[in-house]
mmCIF file of C-alpha atoms in Angstrom:
data_model
loop_
_atom_site.group_PDB
_atom_site.id
_atom_site.type_symbol
_atom_site.label_atom_id
_atom_site.label_comp_id
_atom_site.label_asym_id
_atom_site.label_seq_id
_atom_site.Cartn_x
_atom_site.Cartn_y
_atom_site.Cartn_z
ATOM 1 C CA MET F 21 -17.697 -4.143 19.016
ATOM 2 C CA GLU F 22 -18.121 -3.236 15.361
ATOM 3 C CA ARG F 23 -17.756 -6.250 13.059
ATOM 4 C CA LEU F 24 -15.049 -6.352 10.408
ATOM 5 C CA TYR F 25 -15.575 -7.819 6.937
ATOM 6 C CA TYR F 26 -12.994 -9.167 4.515
ATOM 7 C CA LEU F 27 -12.573 -9.968 0.823
ATOM 8 C CA ASP F 28 -9.803 -12.235 -0.463
ATOM 9 C CA VAL F 29 -8.071 -11.163 -3.673
ATOM 10 C CA LEU F 30 -5.733 -13.124 -5.947
ATOM 11 C CA LEU F 31 -3.611 -11.335 -8.564
ATOM 12 C CA LYS F 32 -3.179 -13.510 -11.670
ATOM 13 C CA TYR F 33 0.314 -12.817 -12.968
ATOM 14 C CA ASP F 34 2.456 -14.622 -15.544
ATOM 15 C CA HIS F 35 5.778 -14.196 -17.353
ATOM 16 C CA ASP F 36 4.332 -11.368 -19.514
ATOM 17 C CA ILE F 37 2.836 -9.435 -16.612
ATOM 18 C CA PRO F 38 4.958 -9.653 -13.433
ATOM 19 C CA CYS F 39 3.379 -9.843 -9.985
ATOM 20 C CA ASN F 40 4.984 -6.561 -8.829
ATOM 21 C CA PHE F 41 3.494 -4.708 -11.804
ATOM 22 C CA LEU F 42 -0.021 -5.992 -11.023
ATOM 23 C CA LEU F 43 0.441 -5.336 -7.327
ATOM 24 C CA SER F 44 1.465 -1.740 -8.065
ATOM 25 C CA LYS F 45 -1.629 -1.226 -10.232
ATOM 26 C CA PHE F 46 -3.893 -2.803 -7.612
ATOM 27 C CA MET F 47 -2.380 -0.773 -4.761
ATOM 28 C CA TYR F 48 -2.792 2.400 -6.834
ATOM 29 C CA ALA F 49 -6.499 1.539 -7.219
ATOM 30 C CA ILE F 50 -6.725 1.065 -3.446
ATOM 31 C CA HIS F 51 -4.970 4.393 -2.890
ATOM 32 C CA VAL F 52 -7.328 6.286 -5.220
ATOM 33 C CA THR F 53 -10.371 4.663 -3.593
ATOM 34 C CA CYS F 54 -9.118 5.338 -0.041
ATOM 35 C CA ALA F 55 -8.104 8.919 -0.848
ATOM 36 C CA LEU F 56 -11.599 9.600 -2.215
ATOM 37 C CA SER F 57 -13.113 8.104 0.951
ATOM 38 C CA VAL F 58 -10.882 10.362 3.091
ATOM 39 C CA LYS F 59 -11.951 13.377 1.048
ATOM 40 C CA LEU F 60 -15.671 12.545 1.361
ATOM 41 C CA THR F 61 -15.892 11.157 4.899
ATOM 42 C CA GLY F 62 -12.647 12.135 6.603
ATOM 43 C CA MET F 63 -11.501 8.523 6.937
ATOM 44 C CA SER F 64 -10.303 5.636 4.794
ATOM 45 C CA ASN F 65 -12.724 2.717 4.625
ATOM 46 C CA ILE F 66 -10.487 -0.058 3.225
ATOM 47 C CA GLY F 67 -7.530 -1.876 4.733
ATOM 48 C CA VAL F 68 -5.211 -4.341 3.039
ATOM 49 C CA ALA F 69 -3.268 -7.369 4.281
ATOM 50 C CA PHE F 70 -0.621 -9.304 2.347
ATOM 51 C CA LEU F 71 -1.139 -13.012 2.938
ATOM 52 C CA ASP F 72 2.217 -14.056 1.430
ATOM 53 C CA TYR F 73 4.241 -11.272 3.054
ATOM 54 C CA ASP F 74 7.898 -12.290 3.424
ATOM 55 C CA LYS F 75 10.304 -9.793 5.001
ATOM 56 C CA GLU F 76 13.363 -12.008 4.368
ATOM 57 C CA GLU F 77 12.616 -12.242 0.637
ATOM 58 C CA ALA F 78 11.295 -8.647 0.515
ATOM 59 C CA ARG F 79 8.110 -9.984 -1.118
ATOM 60 C CA LEU F 80 4.481 -8.937 -0.729
ATOM 61 C CA GLY F 81 3.055 -11.737 -2.889
ATOM 62 C CA ASN F 82 -0.077 -11.973 -4.990
ATOM 63 C CA LYS F 83 -2.609 -12.922 -2.286
ATOM 64 C CA LEU F 84 -4.296 -10.000 -0.571
ATOM 65 C CA ARG F 85 -7.113 -9.617 1.899
ATOM 66 C CA LEU F 86 -9.124 -6.406 1.940
ATOM 67 C CA PHE F 87 -10.852 -5.359 5.173
ATOM 68 C CA SER F 88 -13.647 -2.915 5.900
ATOM 69 C CA PHE F 89 -16.237 -2.214 8.563
ATOM 70 C CA SER F 90 -18.743 -1.952 5.684
ATOM 71 C CA GLU F 91 -19.845 -5.067 3.814
ATOM 72 C CA GLU F 92 -21.175 -2.852 0.995
ATOM 73 C CA VAL F 93 -17.811 -1.157 0.433
ATOM 74 C CA LEU F 94 -16.142 -4.525 -0.184
ATOM 75 C CA LYS F 95 -18.981 -5.808 -2.396
ATOM 76 C CA LYS F 96 -18.617 -2.737 -4.638
ATOM 77 C CA ILE F 97 -14.814 -3.070 -5.079
ATOM 78 C CA PRO F 98 -14.939 -5.093 -8.351
ATOM 79 C CA GLN F 99 -17.284 -2.477 -9.865
ATOM 80 C CA VAL F 100 -15.164 0.572 -9.003
ATOM 81 C CA LYS F 101 -13.550 1.991 -12.154
ATOM 82 C CA GLN F 102 -9.949 1.629 -10.968
ATOM 83 C CA PHE F 103 -10.492 -2.051 -10.080
ATOM 84 C CA LYS F 104 -12.647 -2.771 -13.145
ATOM 85 C CA ASN F 105 -9.642 -1.874 -15.331
ATOM 86 C CA LEU F 106 -7.812 -4.836 -13.724
ATOM 87 C CA GLU F 107 -10.656 -7.382 -13.936
ATOM 88 C CA ASP F 108 -8.754 -9.717 -16.303
ATOM 89 C CA TYR F 109 -5.955 -10.063 -13.754
ATOM 90 C CA VAL F 110 -7.817 -10.260 -10.443
ATOM 91 C CA LEU F 111 -9.910 -12.992 -8.822
ATOM 92 C CA TYR F 112 -12.186 -11.981 -5.955
ATOM 93 C CA GLY F 113 -13.562 -14.248 -3.260
ATOM 94 C CA SER F 114 -16.824 -13.620 -1.430
ATOM 95 C CA VAL F 115 -17.268 -10.946 1.205
ATOM 96 C CA ALA F 116 -17.514 -12.500 4.664
ATOM 97 C CA LEU F 117 -17.359 -11.580 8.325
ATOM 98 C CA VAL F 118 -14.003 -11.993 10.028
ATOM 99 C CA PRO F 119 -14.169 -15.095 12.266
ATOM 100 C CA GLU F 120 -14.940 -14.204 15.885
ATOM 101 C CA PHE F 121 -12.170 -16.267 17.446
ATOM 102 C CA VAL F 122 -8.850 -15.199 15.958
ATOM 103 C CA ASN F 123 -5.707 -15.381 18.103
ATOM 104 C CA GLU F 124 -3.180 -13.588 15.880
ATOM 105 C CA PHE F 125 -3.174 -9.963 14.840
ATOM 106 C CA VAL F 126 -0.949 -7.966 12.531
ATOM 107 C CA GLN F 127 -0.228 -4.473 11.290
ATOM 108 C CA TYR F 128 0.890 -3.517 7.791
ATOM 109 C CA ARG F 129 2.497 -0.109 8.107
ATOM 110 C CA ARG F 130 4.143 2.314 5.742
ATOM 111 C CA VAL F 131 7.821 2.918 6.440
ATOM 112 C CA GLN F 132 9.414 5.950 4.870
ATOM 113 C CA CYS F 133 13.077 6.005 3.965
ATOM 114 C CA LYS F 134 14.735 8.873 5.796
ATOM 115 C CA PHE F 135 17.160 9.549 2.945
ATOM 116 C CA ASN F 136 15.897 9.998 -0.619
ATOM 117 C CA LYS F 137 18.371 11.653 -2.996
ATOM 118 C CA GLU F 138 15.802 13.095 -5.411
ATOM 119 C CA LYS F 139 13.640 14.462 -2.617
ATOM 120 C CA LEU F 140 16.634 16.148 -0.970
ATOM 121 C CA ILE F 141 17.717 17.677 -4.301
ATOM 122 C CA ARG F 142 14.222 19.087 -4.996
ATOM 123 C CA ARG F 143 13.984 20.442 -1.464
ATOM 124 C CA TYR F 144 17.444 22.082 -1.652
ATOM 125 C CA ALA F 145 16.679 23.664 -5.056
ATOM 126 C CA LYS F 146 13.403 25.087 -3.798
ATOM 127 C CA ARG F 147 14.813 26.344 -0.485
ATOM 128 C CA HIS F 148 17.809 28.052 -2.147
ATOM 129 C CA ASN F 149 15.930 29.124 -5.280
ATOM 130 C CA GLU F 150 18.372 27.275 -7.544
ATOM 131 C CA ASP F 151 17.861 25.495 -10.854
ATOM 132 C CA LEU F 152 16.856 21.859 -10.268
ATOM 133 C CA ASN F 153 19.156 20.489 -12.996
ATOM 134 C CA PHE F 154 22.091 22.460 -11.629
ATOM 135 C CA VAL F 155 21.522 21.010 -8.144
ATOM 136 C CA ARG F 156 21.236 17.476 -9.629
ATOM 137 C CA ILE F 157 24.629 17.896 -11.312
ATOM 138 C CA ARG F 158 26.188 19.236 -8.117
ATOM 139 C CA TYR F 159 24.949 16.232 -6.094
ATOM 140 C CA LYS F 160 25.284 13.518 -8.757
ATOM 141 C CA ASP F 161 27.541 11.395 -6.528
ATOM 142 C CA LEU F 162 25.151 11.434 -3.576
ATOM 143 C CA GLN F 163 23.740 7.932 -2.997
ATOM 144 C CA SER F 164 20.140 7.224 -1.999
ATOM 145 C CA LYS F 165 19.466 4.688 0.711
ATOM 146 C CA ASN F 166 16.923 1.935 0.158
ATOM 147 C CA LEU F 167 15.227 -0.144 2.795
ATOM 148 C CA SER F 168 15.295 -3.939 2.670
ATOM 149 C CA LEU F 169 11.516 -4.156 3.217
ATOM 150 C CA PRO F 170 9.025 -5.242 0.550
ATOM 151 C CA TYR F 171 7.661 -2.319 -1.446
ATOM 152 C CA VAL F 172 5.242 -1.284 -4.163
ATOM 153 C CA ASN F 173 6.110 1.237 -6.878
ATOM 154 C CA LEU F 174 3.471 3.961 -6.942
ATOM 155 C CA SER F 175 2.840 7.342 -8.477
ATOM 156 C CA SER F 176 1.353 10.193 -6.524
ATOM 157 C CA SER F 177 -2.091 11.094 -7.854
ATOM 158 C CA THR F 178 -1.493 14.744 -6.962
ATOM 159 C CA SER F 179 2.142 15.410 -7.918
ATOM 160 C CA GLY F 180 2.709 12.553 -10.388
ATOM 161 C CA GLU F 181 6.002 11.695 -8.669
ATOM 162 C CA HIS F 182 7.098 8.053 -8.568
ATOM 163 C CA PHE F 183 8.046 6.554 -5.216
ATOM 164 C CA ARG F 184 8.427 3.292 -3.356
ATOM 165 C CA LEU F 185 5.829 2.514 -0.729
ATOM 166 C CA TYR F 186 7.763 0.374 1.768
ATOM 167 C CA ILE F 187 5.590 -1.903 3.879
ATOM 168 C CA ASP F 188 6.474 -3.492 7.192
ATOM 169 C CA GLN F 189 4.561 -6.275 8.918
ATOM 170 C CA ILE F 190 4.366 -6.105 12.696
ATOM 171 C CA GLU F 191 2.863 -8.918 14.755
ATOM 172 C CA ASN F 192 0.437 -7.782 17.463
ATOM 173 C CA MET F 193 -0.709 -9.575 20.592
ATOM 174 C CA GLU F 194 -4.220 -8.175 20.699
ATOM 175 C CA TYR F 195 -6.961 -6.856 18.475
ATOM 176 C CA ILE F 196 -7.319 -3.101 18.383
ATOM 177 C CA PRO F 197 -9.873 -1.760 15.871
ATOM 178 C CA PRO F 198 -7.854 -0.657 12.837
ATOM 179 C CA VAL F 199 -7.656 2.832 11.407
ATOM 180 C CA PHE F 200 -6.585 2.810 7.754
ATOM 181 C CA ASN F 201 -4.570 5.435 5.895
ATOM 182 C CA SER F 202 -5.015 6.488 2.261
ATOM 183 C CA TYR F 203 -2.954 3.488 1.084
ATOM 184 C CA GLY F 204 -5.118 0.969 2.950
ATOM 185 C CA LEU F 205 -2.339 0.415 5.463
ATOM 186 C CA ILE F 206 -2.646 0.675 9.247
ATOM 187 C CA SER F 207 -2.411 4.072 10.933
ATOM 188 C CA SER F 208 -3.245 2.516 14.283
ATOM 189 C CA GLY F 209 -4.740 -0.712 15.537
ATOM 190 C CA ALA F 210 -4.336 -4.216 14.136
ATOM 191 C CA LEU F 211 -5.923 -6.664 11.703
ATOM 192 C CA PRO F 212 -6.891 -10.255 12.455
ATOM 193 C CA LYS F 213 -4.474 -12.736 10.892
ATOM 194 C CA PHE F 214 -6.132 -15.939 9.710
#
């Protein structure tokens, strides 16, 4: 079995710089790094866990754990440009092997809201070849639905659109080697929880 490494991360927030703002910036750095890995190798090489995840409070927290099958990938994280820009606000632990005997496992998965007003308006305007502003006026009373899960505000690196990346935590009974998506979340498998 291939060994998994981890790196603990603490986001240093205060009243001037809120935790959610830092978390959004950090998750964007993860996304850019993972997307580049997917482009170069066909797979994402970093996974993320939220150690203070709280579904009831809809909070992700400021303590993260990054995972990778490559020790070198995690050691290089603080030197990567996107992460270096955040160095005043991030504390990194040491890279270590995941303990061999872990009894709890977890998934952090992206959940997409099935109803997004702006997305539906753009899609309708494009499909019917209508002016986007005209369609917005026509559907101004339409209400978007939001999920009650914790989320991170992100911008797409390709389209520049802003969106909420909703994250769900699912407890797993067994370890299955994780496959990470371009946000560092689980596509399949599970992470050790310790």
